[in-house]
Amino acid sequence: MLQEKYYPNKEHIKNASIKSMDEYNELMNAAKEDYEGFWGKFANEKIDWIKPYDKVLDESEAPFYKWFIGGKLNVAYQCVDRHLKTKKNKAAIIFEGDNGDKRVLTYLELAYEVSRTANMFKNEFGIKKGDRVVLYMPMIPEAAISMLACAKIGAIHSVVFGGFSAEALRDRIVDAEAKLVVTSDGAFRKGSPYMLKPVVDEALSKDCECVKAVCVIERNGEDVNWVAGRDYSYNELIKSQSKYCESEAMDSEDPLFLLYTSGSTGKPKGVQHSTAGYILWAQMTMEWVFDMKDNDTYWCTADVGWITGHTYIVYGPLAAGATTIMFEGVPTFPDAGRCWKMVEEYRVNQFYTAPTAIRLLHKMGADEPKKYDLSSLRILGTVGEPIDPPAWKWYYEEIGRSKCAIVDTYWQTETGGHMISPLPFATPIKPACATFPLPGIMAEIIDENGNPTPIGEKGFMCITKPWPSMIRTIWNDGERFAKSYFGDCKKDGKPVYFTGDGAMIDEEGYMTITGRTDDVINVSGHRMGTAEVEAAIKKHPSVAANAVVGKPHPIKGEGIFAYVVLKGEDNFATEAETIKEINEIIKKEIGAIALCDDIVFVPDVPKTRSGKIMRRILRSIAKGEEITQDTSTLEDPTIVRKIEEIVRSCKL
Ligand code: WT7
């Protein structure tokens, strides 16, 4: 039997939540025949409604789609309280610190912590339904607890990744008009303390009048600056809070959270997610894609600051009643066997990480996995960028011992949850391929005219029907939302959601993602807008113009390559110094994740006569490729050769 070739363990096939491609096709056909019926059935089955919804889908204000209209629910209740009937003593969160300290929170303990924190937000800081709370947190249980506490009282959280700089944090605080910032003194990384609170202090040093208070959790115990009347100790205030808190009855469409992500302009987009649709799909994909069983221990290595951390460390696993591991440290500390040691120790069943981490662990410790018992593993997941065949093979053979299902999950911040992924133990896998859309997801690869692209040819990856966990809008900018996602692709004359990714389909219908088609770079699975980096570089006083592109990188997937035009010839004497200064500015404006791998100084950047920078040419030059593009439309066609020579002489 075909399936057994891929999945040698018959038990796994027998027990899988979707057992075969026949079952997959049945589900997909059900969705095609009665789309609302399909989603309505799952919404009834999976969600503990406070008040049932009246209508599944409202398309009248497209592309502002609404789901489960009239329903009332609470996501913290769905993720925690409702499980108390059947699993109050089950581990909800297992925390492992950078230095190996451990903490387990059962569902009952988590329920109490969430309620205490919710009461604190309400009573001490006056947080009400609809208020925005920014979380600038390390990977500690309080990050998840604070997210759920917001959900409990209907506040909208916006988690900002701890690697972002004060400037980036401020932009996000101001855009969301946050009332409260929750942070920690700092945390630990690679055996040493690092700090977060000073970054918050700097962010709040201007333009943040909206912020009324900062709530600080003690994690590394380092000294921090304290602003009286603004800063409060979480550890002190929490002591007097009641462990009981009513769950606010939220409307299906009330925003659950904002999460800022990069687009094609310099300003990050506040992706707004909903309550009912988001949690439904988070839970369903946990069950389908990770085949969650009651005794499983699941570990996703992402950071809570990204969508993967939201949906697949906190909301999805907890909604599904699973045990989820939160890891504060890095996979390479104290050595490249840390993850495999943890897999052995906690008997991890599902392990979910990024291709960049797989490549790094392969390179730094190809034989490390051999030292550990990895037999508990059943499913291995990857996310964030296309996985390359060598990394896939090592993951499959050395980590999975050729017995695990690999799920290459394709999705985005905006999609809320997985869109395209193999179903473990059902989908015959092809290495390094995201395979098929999940049941209910109408993903199609189309050309400019909305026609399906021929087999083997690149097209645009579009989702042609709204789905429950989709982005609802960009915070405060509905126009940008409609334009960014529904402005490029049409099918049957109707705007459809365009992901920004290119993709290909093969003769068996398998879909492979080929990468972004817009000005977005993917560095270690983190999305970076070229315009954001360019805006930062522009702040250097000697920079006249610049253009940034992605360049293939063996570990990070893509690295950032910047072409910089300086204001005066004489500045060339201080190139090395200028490079250092530019990177300092990037670190200050965005954070270390956006540092450039290569910076070259060029006399000009190639522009069309209308002034548009031709990044495609710059991408080819960075890669060392032959220039095949037509350069005759450029303002100065000779510039291409000049830049090529400079790059070649730099031997980058
Ligand atoms: C972009 C979304 C989704 C959580 C992490 C990143 C790329 C994501 C895959 C995959 C190929 C992938 C796409 C997408 N991407 N997963 N399995 N195969 N590409 O979230 O920051 O919103 O980035 O990541 O380019 O558009 P994000």
PDB file of C-alpha atoms in Angstrom, residues 15-19 23-24 26-28 30-31 38-39 41-42 45-46 280-293 312 316 320 350 378-379 405 407 409 418-419 421-427 437-441:
ATOM      1  CA  ASN A  15      -4.925   6.605  14.742  1.00  0.00           C
ATOM      2  CA  ALA A  16      -4.371   9.686  12.561  1.00  0.00           C
ATOM      3  CA  SER A  17      -7.034  12.366  12.719  1.00  0.00           C
ATOM      4  CA  ILE A  18      -7.283  12.267   8.916  1.00  0.00           C
ATOM      5  CA  LYS A  19      -6.330   8.752   7.834  1.00  0.00           C
ATOM      6  CA  GLU A  23     -10.791  11.111   3.765  1.00  0.00           C
ATOM      7  CA  TYR A  24      -9.005  14.277   2.698  1.00  0.00           C
ATOM      8  CA  GLU A  26     -14.172  13.743   1.169  1.00  0.00           C
ATOM      9  CA  LEU A  27     -13.577  16.743   3.422  1.00  0.00           C
ATOM     10  CA  MET A  28     -12.450  18.904   0.527  1.00  0.00           C
ATOM     11  CA  ALA A  30     -17.776  18.678   1.382  1.00  0.00           C
ATOM     12  CA  ALA A  31     -16.242  22.160   1.590  1.00  0.00           C
ATOM     13  CA  PHE A  38     -18.535  22.775   6.186  1.00  0.00           C
ATOM     14  CA  TRP A  39     -17.249  25.569   8.417  1.00  0.00           C
ATOM     15  CA  LYS A  41     -20.273  22.162  11.367  1.00  0.00           C
ATOM     16  CA  PHE A  42     -16.729  22.510  12.719  1.00  0.00           C
ATOM     17  CA  GLU A  45     -18.303  20.976  17.163  1.00  0.00           C
ATOM     18  CA  LYS A  46     -15.101  22.689  18.264  1.00  0.00           C
ATOM     19  CA  LEU A 280     -11.360  27.696  15.316  1.00  0.00           C
ATOM     20  CA  TRP A 281      -8.671  27.249  12.673  1.00  0.00           C
ATOM     21  CA  ALA A 282      -5.834  27.291  15.233  1.00  0.00           C
ATOM     22  CA  GLN A 283      -7.491  24.367  16.978  1.00  0.00           C
ATOM     23  CA  MET A 284      -8.486  22.468  13.816  1.00  0.00           C
ATOM     24  CA  THR A 285      -5.013  22.630  12.301  1.00  0.00           C
ATOM     25  CA  MET A 286      -3.493  21.481  15.597  1.00  0.00           C
ATOM     26  CA  GLU A 287      -5.647  18.389  15.312  1.00  0.00           C
ATOM     27  CA  TRP A 288      -5.210  17.817  11.571  1.00  0.00           C
ATOM     28  CA  VAL A 289      -1.630  18.841  10.919  1.00  0.00           C
ATOM     29  CA  PHE A 290      -0.047  17.890  14.238  1.00  0.00           C
ATOM     30  CA  ASP A 291      -2.423  14.991  14.858  1.00  0.00           C
ATOM     31  CA  MET A 292      -2.659  16.010  18.511  1.00  0.00           C
ATOM     32  CA  LYS A 293      -3.362  13.135  20.893  1.00  0.00           C
ATOM     33  CA  TYR A 312       1.288  27.113  17.466  1.00  0.00           C
ATOM     34  CA  GLY A 316      -3.662  26.255  18.918  1.00  0.00           C
ATOM     35  CA  ALA A 320      -6.710  21.609  21.540  1.00  0.00           C
ATOM     36  CA  GLN A 350       5.689  16.650  17.611  1.00  0.00           C
ATOM     37  CA  ARG A 378       5.965  11.070  15.394  1.00  0.00           C
ATOM     38  CA  ILE A 379       5.653  14.320  13.443  1.00  0.00           C
ATOM     39  CA  ALA A 405       5.806  12.345   8.939  1.00  0.00           C
ATOM     40  CA  VAL A 407       4.786  18.506   7.584  1.00  0.00           C
ATOM     41  CA  THR A 409       3.514  23.974   6.565  1.00  0.00           C
ATOM     42  CA  HIS A 418      -1.649  26.667   8.126  1.00  0.00           C
ATOM     43  CA  MET A 419      -2.888  26.912   4.551  1.00  0.00           C
ATOM     44  CA  SER A 421       0.550  21.271   4.351  1.00  0.00           C
ATOM     45  CA  PRO A 422       0.790  17.530   4.173  1.00  0.00           C
ATOM     46  CA  LEU A 423      -1.563  15.664   6.489  1.00  0.00           C
ATOM     47  CA  PRO A 424       0.642  13.370   8.533  1.00  0.00           C
ATOM     48  CA  PHE A 425       0.086   9.694   7.711  1.00  0.00           C
ATOM     49  CA  ALA A 426      -2.349  10.510   4.915  1.00  0.00           C
ATOM     50  CA  THR A 427      -0.545  12.644   2.319  1.00  0.00           C
ATOM     51  CA  PRO A 437      -4.229  22.925   0.587  1.00  0.00           C
ATOM     52  CA  LEU A 438      -5.805  21.833   3.852  1.00  0.00           C
ATOM     53  CA  PRO A 439      -9.475  20.826   3.711  1.00  0.00           C
ATOM     54  CA  GLY A 440     -11.581  23.952   3.376  1.00  0.00           C
ATOM     55  CA  ILE A 441      -8.752  26.123   2.032  1.00  0.00           C
TER      56      ILE A 441
END
